[in-house]
Amino acid sequence: MSKSELPEPGPESPAGEAATEREQEREQEREQEREQEREQEREQEREQGHEREREQERGPAPESASAREERDPRIDLLKALAEPESASEPEAPAQPEAPGTPEAPPAPPQAAAPFPSAAPPQPPPPPLPAGGWASVPPSAVSGLQPAPHPPAPHGDPYTYPYPYPYPPAAPSPAPTNGLAVAALVTGVVLAAPVALVLGIVALTQIKRRREHGFGMAVAGVVLGAVGTVVMSLVLGAGDFSPRHDDDLARSGGGKAPAGAVHWSELKAGDCYNDTGDGVVANPGGDDTVYWVRRVPCAEPHHGEVAGGTDFPTADGSSFPGETVLRSRAAELCRPVLDEYALDQWAVPDGMDDVYLYPTRTTWGRGDRRVTCAFEDRDEQHVGTVRTDRRSLTAAQLAYLEAARGFNRATADQPSKDPSAAPAEYRDWARRMANACRAEATALDKPSVAWPAEVAPKVAKLAAAKEQAAGAWSDAASGTDLPGDIRRAEGLQVKSMALNAEIRRGLGLSTGEQVPDLRV
């Protein structure tokens, strides 16, 4: 058989039909690959949208530049525009078979790979415009205007890669606190206590609830406080001291305790105890006494009344003040106490001189009485300190009367130091010198019949008093006031033992109150 040329395979030949089918299969594979890529892009865009929603719910947080670059859709879009879509090398076109080559059977169709290994070439993206970000059109970079996408398959609700967030609703304005308004109104209408309370409560609520009305609440508190003070002054509530209240001064702070009497009812020779309810401590250290309980002096007691006197009318009708009144009461009570307890050595240690004088209120009602007493606030004593002159011998009475002037002068010693009050100490030293001379003169009286065993000691005491008088005179006129006073007091201390011997010989008390030098 002679060799002849084979005809070229046409489209209707079996070989042509196989080539066409392969081209269609490859086109379908490429279409599937592009669809899968688009599906992946949509899935990434949906994930990014979800992430932004979560970030918006969490609120703004500081993030790095790389994180902002990953999150910013404009950068992603620019990168997509700047980088061409990667594709595999295009497949070489099939070469026609040489003539005379036996026809090969068509290859069976292969299953499409899930991810293609090659893709048809894509045209390069247009270059970025010159000028940077300012030259990029908003539709190409704005996350709020994304490029159109094909509809999502299967009715996917996340059609666009970026959500469209709605702006948060504007917060409603904080209300005004009602109690703040009420505090201001009540303060204006002079309901001061109510305004004060409402204002304080309103300030607490405003701080906790973050409401308006702080200024009104403060105004209500100020008006309430000022109004309350004014009302207190008008109504007399500003004086809370019981010693300045008229009724309280007369009643002793209310109803009298059982068995108690008002201090003004005490008489000379009465012994008493305080009730605990009728004494008010004053800032100056004194106590204002209202009620006391009268007891027999044979029973334990704290105080004993020596007597009383009236303030002279020459002191004036106006209240002189507590300091002046206290000093004046001491001057008036000194003779009363000396007359009541002539023998000062018989007064127990701890029983001090006390004076019950009028308060400002009772002075205004005309009370001018001062009561003089001996009192021990800490301990109780039994018996009386009164000196019964009817039971004294002539020698005992002469000895005690001779010492009265010296005891009175000793009690008047200034309370300050000699260096702080030199004039007062010089005047006191002159009075001490006169008292010592008067005592020496009284002891040397020939009319006094001293017992034989006591007479020499009395004469010796009189000489010691004359020597002490000279020392006190030196202190009153000398240049060394502190030294002269120490020398005079030293002579006086030396005579204390002699006084004790005379008292023992006369049958008088040898004394418990030696330190105050009273003889």
mmCIF file of N, CA, C and O in Angstrom, residues 311-312 315-329 357-360 363-364 367-368:
data_model
loop_
_atom_site.group_PDB
_atom_site.id
_atom_site.type_symbol
_atom_site.label_atom_id
_atom_site.label_comp_id
_atom_site.label_asym_id
_atom_site.label_seq_id
_atom_site.Cartn_x
_atom_site.Cartn_y
_atom_site.Cartn_z
ATOM 1 N N PHE A 311 -20.268 90.791 150.515
ATOM 2 C CA PHE A 311 -19.395 91.709 149.792
ATOM 3 C C PHE A 311 -19.833 93.138 150.092
ATOM 4 O O PHE A 311 -21.034 93.451 150.069
ATOM 5 N N PRO A 312 -18.891 94.010 150.378
ATOM 6 C CA PRO A 312 -19.274 95.405 150.691
ATOM 7 C C PRO A 312 -19.958 96.070 149.507
ATOM 8 O O PRO A 312 -19.678 95.763 148.342
ATOM 9 N N ASP A 315 -17.967 97.647 146.616
ATOM 10 C CA ASP A 315 -17.439 96.885 145.476
ATOM 11 C C ASP A 315 -18.225 97.145 144.199
ATOM 12 O O ASP A 315 -17.793 96.739 143.125
ATOM 13 N N GLY A 316 -19.363 97.818 144.334
ATOM 14 C CA GLY A 316 -20.139 98.150 143.150
ATOM 15 C C GLY A 316 -21.232 97.134 142.876
ATOM 16 O O GLY A 316 -21.291 96.060 143.472
ATOM 17 N N SER A 317 -22.129 97.507 141.961
ATOM 18 C CA SER A 317 -23.266 96.639 141.644
ATOM 19 C C SER A 317 -22.998 95.747 140.439
ATOM 20 O O SER A 317 -23.667 94.731 140.263
ATOM 21 N N SER A 318 -22.041 96.110 139.598
ATOM 22 C CA SER A 318 -21.750 95.285 138.424
ATOM 23 C C SER A 318 -20.873 94.105 138.814
ATOM 24 O O SER A 318 -20.066 94.183 139.750
ATOM 25 N N PHE A 319 -21.036 93.015 138.070
ATOM 26 C CA PHE A 319 -20.276 91.800 138.363
ATOM 27 C C PHE A 319 -18.806 92.058 138.058
ATOM 28 O O PHE A 319 -18.435 92.377 136.922
ATOM 29 N N PRO A 320 -17.904 91.901 139.052
ATOM 30 C CA PRO A 320 -16.497 92.261 138.829
ATOM 31 C C PRO A 320 -15.710 91.224 138.040
ATOM 32 O O PRO A 320 -14.564 91.488 137.661
ATOM 33 N N GLY A 321 -16.281 90.053 137.799
ATOM 34 C CA GLY A 321 -15.534 88.980 137.145
ATOM 35 C C GLY A 321 -15.115 87.931 138.154
ATOM 36 O O GLY A 321 -14.918 88.234 139.346
ATOM 37 N N GLU A 322 -14.973 86.710 137.703
ATOM 38 C CA GLU A 322 -14.693 85.611 138.619
ATOM 39 C C GLU A 322 -13.319 85.739 139.258
ATOM 40 O O GLU A 322 -13.141 85.409 140.436
ATOM 41 N N THR A 323 -12.319 86.226 138.521
ATOM 42 C CA THR A 323 -10.975 86.343 139.092
ATOM 43 C C THR A 323 -10.957 87.348 140.231
ATOM 44 O O THR A 323 -10.427 87.081 141.326
ATOM 45 N N VAL A 324 -11.538 88.508 140.019
ATOM 46 C CA VAL A 324 -11.590 89.527 141.062
ATOM 47 C C VAL A 324 -12.453 89.057 142.225
ATOM 48 O O VAL A 324 -12.118 89.257 143.409
ATOM 49 N N LEU A 325 -13.560 88.410 141.913
ATOM 50 C CA LEU A 325 -14.467 87.950 142.963
ATOM 51 C C LEU A 325 -13.808 86.872 143.821
ATOM 52 O O LEU A 325 -13.981 86.840 145.052
ATOM 53 N N ARG A 326 -13.023 86.004 143.208
ATOM 54 C CA ARG A 326 -12.341 84.961 143.973
ATOM 55 C C ARG A 326 -11.302 85.560 144.912
ATOM 56 O O ARG A 326 -11.191 85.161 146.087
ATOM 57 N N SER A 327 -10.536 86.521 144.426
ATOM 58 C CA SER A 327 -9.523 87.161 145.276
ATOM 59 C C SER A 327 -10.170 87.952 146.420
ATOM 60 O O SER A 327 -9.696 87.927 147.569
ATOM 61 N N ARG A 328 -11.274 88.610 146.108
ATOM 62 C CA ARG A 328 -11.977 89.383 147.139
ATOM 63 C C ARG A 328 -12.597 88.458 148.179
ATOM 64 O O ARG A 328 -12.590 88.765 149.389
ATOM 65 N N ALA A 329 -13.093 87.300 147.732
ATOM 66 C CA ALA A 329 -13.676 86.344 148.684
ATOM 67 C C ALA A 329 -12.613 85.796 149.632
ATOM 68 O O ALA A 329 -12.883 85.573 150.829
ATOM 69 N N TYR A 357 -18.883 81.695 146.489
ATOM 70 C CA TYR A 357 -19.273 83.072 146.178
ATOM 71 C C TYR A 357 -20.290 83.065 145.034
ATOM 72 O O TYR A 357 -20.462 82.063 144.333
ATOM 73 N N PRO A 358 -20.977 84.164 144.786
ATOM 74 C CA PRO A 358 -22.043 84.200 143.778
ATOM 75 C C PRO A 358 -21.496 84.005 142.368
ATOM 76 O O PRO A 358 -20.340 84.340 142.057
ATOM 77 N N THR A 359 -22.344 83.479 141.508
ATOM 78 C CA THR A 359 -22.038 83.412 140.088
ATOM 79 C C THR A 359 -22.516 84.701 139.424
ATOM 80 O O THR A 359 -23.116 85.567 140.063
ATOM 81 N N ARG A 360 -22.242 84.822 138.158
ATOM 82 C CA ARG A 360 -22.679 86.015 137.440
ATOM 83 C C ARG A 360 -24.200 86.172 137.501
ATOM 84 O O ARG A 360 -24.720 87.280 137.648
ATOM 85 N N TRP A 363 -25.343 87.002 141.109
ATOM 86 C CA TRP A 363 -24.928 88.377 141.404
ATOM 87 C C TRP A 363 -25.897 89.369 140.773
ATOM 88 O O TRP A 363 -26.238 90.390 141.381
ATOM 89 N N GLY A 364 -26.349 89.061 139.564
ATOM 90 C CA GLY A 364 -27.312 89.935 138.908
ATOM 91 C C GLY A 364 -28.636 89.989 139.631
ATOM 92 O O GLY A 364 -29.391 90.969 139.499
ATOM 93 N N ASP A 367 -27.448 88.755 144.816
ATOM 94 C CA ASP A 367 -26.782 87.907 145.800
ATOM 95 C C ASP A 367 -25.364 88.414 146.030
ATOM 96 O O ASP A 367 -24.565 88.511 145.087
ATOM 97 N N ARG A 368 -25.029 88.767 147.289
ATOM 98 C CA ARG A 368 -23.698 89.254 147.635
ATOM 99 C C ARG A 368 -23.067 88.426 148.748
ATOM 100 O O ARG A 368 -22.057 88.822 149.319
#
